[in-house]
């Protein structure tokens, strides 16, 4: 699941609305939230609260973009 979420963020240019990840990956909102939280814990992405959704962005250029 992490690969699917990372791929979605990459496609969006490194910064994406969490709702867009749900649409792109066809995963549930809860699953996307858990995967994003794992990526945050591993230091790969950061999450910024914006209204009723989150903006997810890469912290490091670790992925061959």
Coordinates of N, CA, C and O in Angstrom, one line a residue:
X1 N 0.8 -1.2 0.0 CA 0.0 0.0 0.0 C 0.9 1.3 0.0 O 0.5 2.3 -0.6
X2 N 2.0 1.2 0.7 CA 2.9 2.3 0.7 C 3.3 2.7 -0.7 O 3.4 3.9 -1.0
X3 N 3.7 1.8 -1.5 CA 4.1 2.1 -2.8 C 3.0 2.8 -3.6 O 3.3 3.7 -4.4
X4 N 1.8 2.4 -3.5 CA 0.7 3.0 -4.2 C 0.5 4.5 -3.7 O 0.3 5.4 -4.5
X5 N 0.7 4.7 -2.4 CA 0.5 6.1 -1.9 C 1.7 6.9 -2.4 O 1.5 8.1 -2.8
X6 N 2.9 6.4 -2.3 CA 4.1 7.1 -2.7 C 4.0 7.4 -4.2 O 4.3 8.6 -4.6
X7 N 3.5 6.5 -5.0 CA 3.4 6.7 -6.4 C 2.4 7.8 -6.7 O 2.6 8.7 -7.6
X8 N 1.3 7.9 -5.9 CA 0.3 8.9 -6.1 C 0.9 10.3 -5.8 O 0.6 11.3 -6.5
X9 N 1.7 10.4 -4.7 CA 2.3 11.6 -4.4 C 3.3 12.1 -5.5 O 3.4 13.2 -5.8
X10 N 4.1 11.1 -6.0 CA 5.0 11.4 -7.1 C 4.3 11.9 -8.3 O 4.8 12.9 -8.9
X11 N 3.2 11.3 -8.7 CA 2.5 11.7 -9.9 C 2.0 13.1 -9.7 O 1.9 13.9 -10.7
X12 N 1.7 13.5 -8.5 CA 1.2 14.9 -8.2 C 2.3 15.9 -8.1 O 2.1 17.1 -7.8
X13 N 3.6 15.5 -8.2 CA 4.7 16.4 -8.2 C 5.3 16.6 -6.8 O 6.0 17.5 -6.5
X14 N 4.9 15.7 -5.8 CA 5.6 15.8 -4.5 C 4.7 16.3 -3.4 O 5.0 16.2 -2.3
X15 N 3.6 17.0 -3.8 CA 2.6 17.6 -2.9 C 1.2 17.3 -3.4 O 0.9 17.5 -4.5
X16 N 0.4 16.7 -2.5 CA -0.9 16.3 -2.9 C -1.9 16.4 -1.8 O -1.6 16.2 -0.6
X17 N -3.2 16.6 -2.1 CA -4.3 16.6 -1.2 C -4.5 15.1 -0.8 O -4.5 14.2 -1.7
X18 N -4.8 14.8 0.4 CA -5.0 13.4 0.9 C -6.2 12.8 0.2 O -6.2 11.6 -0.1
X19 N -7.2 13.6 -0.1 CA -8.4 13.1 -0.8 C -8.0 12.6 -2.2 O -8.6 11.6 -2.7
X20 N -7.1 13.2 -2.8 CA -6.6 12.8 -4.2 C -5.9 11.5 -4.1 O -6.1 10.6 -5.0
X21 N -5.2 11.2 -3.0 CA -4.6 9.9 -2.8 C -5.6 8.8 -2.7 O -5.5 7.8 -3.3
X22 N -6.7 9.1 -2.0 CA -7.8 8.1 -1.9 C -8.3 7.8 -3.3 O -8.5 6.6 -3.6
X23 N -8.6 8.8 -4.1 CA -9.1 8.6 -5.4 C -8.1 7.8 -6.3 O -8.5 6.9 -7.0
X24 N -6.8 8.3 -6.3 CA -5.8 7.7 -7.1 C -5.6 6.2 -6.8 O -5.4 5.4 -7.7
X25 N -5.5 5.9 -5.5 CA -5.1 4.5 -5.1 C -6.3 3.6 -5.0 O -6.1 2.4 -4.9
X26 N -7.5 4.1 -4.9 CA -8.7 3.3 -4.7 C -8.7 2.6 -3.4 O -9.2 1.5 -3.3
X27 N -8.0 3.2 -2.4 CA -8.0 2.7 -1.0 C -9.0 3.5 -0.2 O -9.4 4.6 -0.6
X28 N -9.4 2.9 0.9 CA -10.4 3.6 1.8 C -9.6 4.8 2.5 O -8.4 4.9 2.6
X29 N -10.4 5.8 2.9 CA -9.9 6.9 3.6 C -9.1 6.5 4.8 O -8.0 7.0 5.1
X30 N -9.6 5.5 5.6 CA -8.9 5.1 6.8 C -7.6 4.4 6.4 O -6.6 4.7 7.1
X31 N -7.6 3.6 5.4 CA -6.3 2.9 5.0 C -5.3 4.0 4.5 O -4.1 3.9 4.9
X32 N -5.7 5.0 3.7 CA -4.8 6.0 3.3 C -4.2 6.7 4.5 O -3.0 7.0 4.6
X33 N -5.1 7.1 5.5 CA -4.6 7.8 6.7 C -3.6 7.0 7.4 O -2.6 7.5 7.9
X34 N -3.8 5.6 7.6 CA -2.9 4.8 8.3 C -1.5 4.7 7.5 O -0.5 4.8 8.1
X35 N -1.6 4.6 6.2 CA -0.4 4.5 5.4 C 0.4 5.8 5.5 O 1.6 5.8 5.7
X36 N -0.3 6.9 5.4 CA 0.3 8.2 5.4 C 1.0 8.4 6.8 O 2.1 8.9 6.9
X37 N 0.3 8.0 7.9 CA 0.9 8.1 9.2 C 2.2 7.3 9.3 O 3.1 7.8 9.9
X38 N 2.2 6.1 8.8 CA 3.4 5.3 8.8 C 4.5 6.0 8.1 O 5.7 6.0 8.5
X39 N 4.2 6.6 6.9 CA 5.2 7.3 6.1 C 5.8 8.5 6.9 O 6.9 8.9 6.9
X40 N 4.9 9.2 7.7 CA 5.3 10.3 8.5 C 6.2 9.8 9.6 O 7.3 10.4 9.8
X41 N 5.9 8.7 10.3 CA 6.7 8.1 11.3 C 8.1 7.8 10.8 O 9.1 7.9 11.5
X42 N 8.2 7.3 9.5 CA 9.5 7.0 8.9 C 10.2 8.2 8.4 O 11.3 8.0 7.9
X43 N 9.6 9.4 8.5 CA 10.3 10.6 8.0 C 10.3 10.8 6.5 O 11.2 11.5 6.0
X44 N 9.4 10.2 5.8 CA 9.4 10.3 4.3 C 8.5 11.4 3.9 O 8.8 12.0 2.8
X45 N 7.4 11.7 4.6 CA 6.5 12.7 4.2 C 6.1 13.6 5.4 O 6.3 13.1 6.6
X46 N 5.5 14.7 5.1 CA 5.0 15.5 6.2 C 3.5 15.8 5.8 O 3.1 15.8 4.7
X47 N 2.7 16.1 6.9 CA 1.3 16.3 6.6 C 0.9 17.7 7.2 O 1.3 18.0 8.3
X48 N 0.2 18.5 6.4 CA -0.2 19.8 6.9 C -1.7 19.8 6.8 O -2.3 19.5 5.8
X49 N -2.3 20.1 8.0 CA -3.8 20.2 8.1 C -4.2 21.4 7.3 O -3.7 22.5 7.5
X50 N -5.2 21.2 6.4 CA -5.8 22.4 5.7 C -7.3 22.2 5.6 O -7.8 21.4 4.8
X51 N -8.0 22.9 6.4 CA -9.4 22.8 6.5 C -9.8 21.4 6.9 O -9.4 21.0 8.0
X52 N -10.6 20.7 6.1 CA -11.1 19.4 6.5 C -10.2 18.2 5.9 O -10.6 17.1 5.9
X53 N -9.1 18.6 5.3 CA -8.3 17.6 4.6 C -6.8 17.8 5.0 O -6.5 18.7 5.7
X54 N -6.0 17.0 4.5 CA -4.5 17.1 4.7 C -3.8 17.3 3.4 O -4.2 16.7 2.4
X55 N -2.7 18.1 3.5 CA -1.8 18.2 2.3 C -0.6 17.3 2.7 O 0.0 17.5 3.8
X56 N -0.3 16.4 1.8 CA 0.8 15.5 2.1 C 2.0 15.8 1.1 O 1.7 16.0 -0.1
X57 N 3.2 15.9 1.6 CA 4.3 16.2 0.8 C 5.5 15.5 1.2 O 5.7 15.2 2.4
X58 N 6.4 15.2 0.2 CA 7.7 14.5 0.5 C 8.6 15.4 1.3 O 8.6 16.6 1.1
X59 N 9.3 14.8 2.2 CA 10.3 15.6 3.0 C 11.7 15.5 2.3 O 12.4 16.5 2.3
X60 N 12.0 14.4 1.7 CA 13.3 14.2 1.1 C 13.1 13.8 -0.4 O 12.1 13.2 -0.7
X61 N 14.1 14.2 -1.2 CA 14.0 13.7 -2.6 C 14.7 12.3 -2.6 O 15.7 12.1 -3.2
X62 N 14.0 11.4 -2.0 CA 14.6 10.1 -1.9 C 14.1 9.2 -3.1 O 14.6 8.2 -3.4
X63 N 13.1 9.7 -3.7 CA 12.5 8.9 -4.8 C 12.9 9.5 -6.1 O 12.7 10.7 -6.3
X64 N 13.3 8.7 -7.0 CA 13.9 9.1 -8.3 C 13.2 10.1 -9.1 O 12.9 9.8 -10.3
X65 N 12.8 11.3 -8.6 CA 12.1 12.3 -9.4 C 13.1 13.1 -10.1 O 14.0 13.6 -9.7

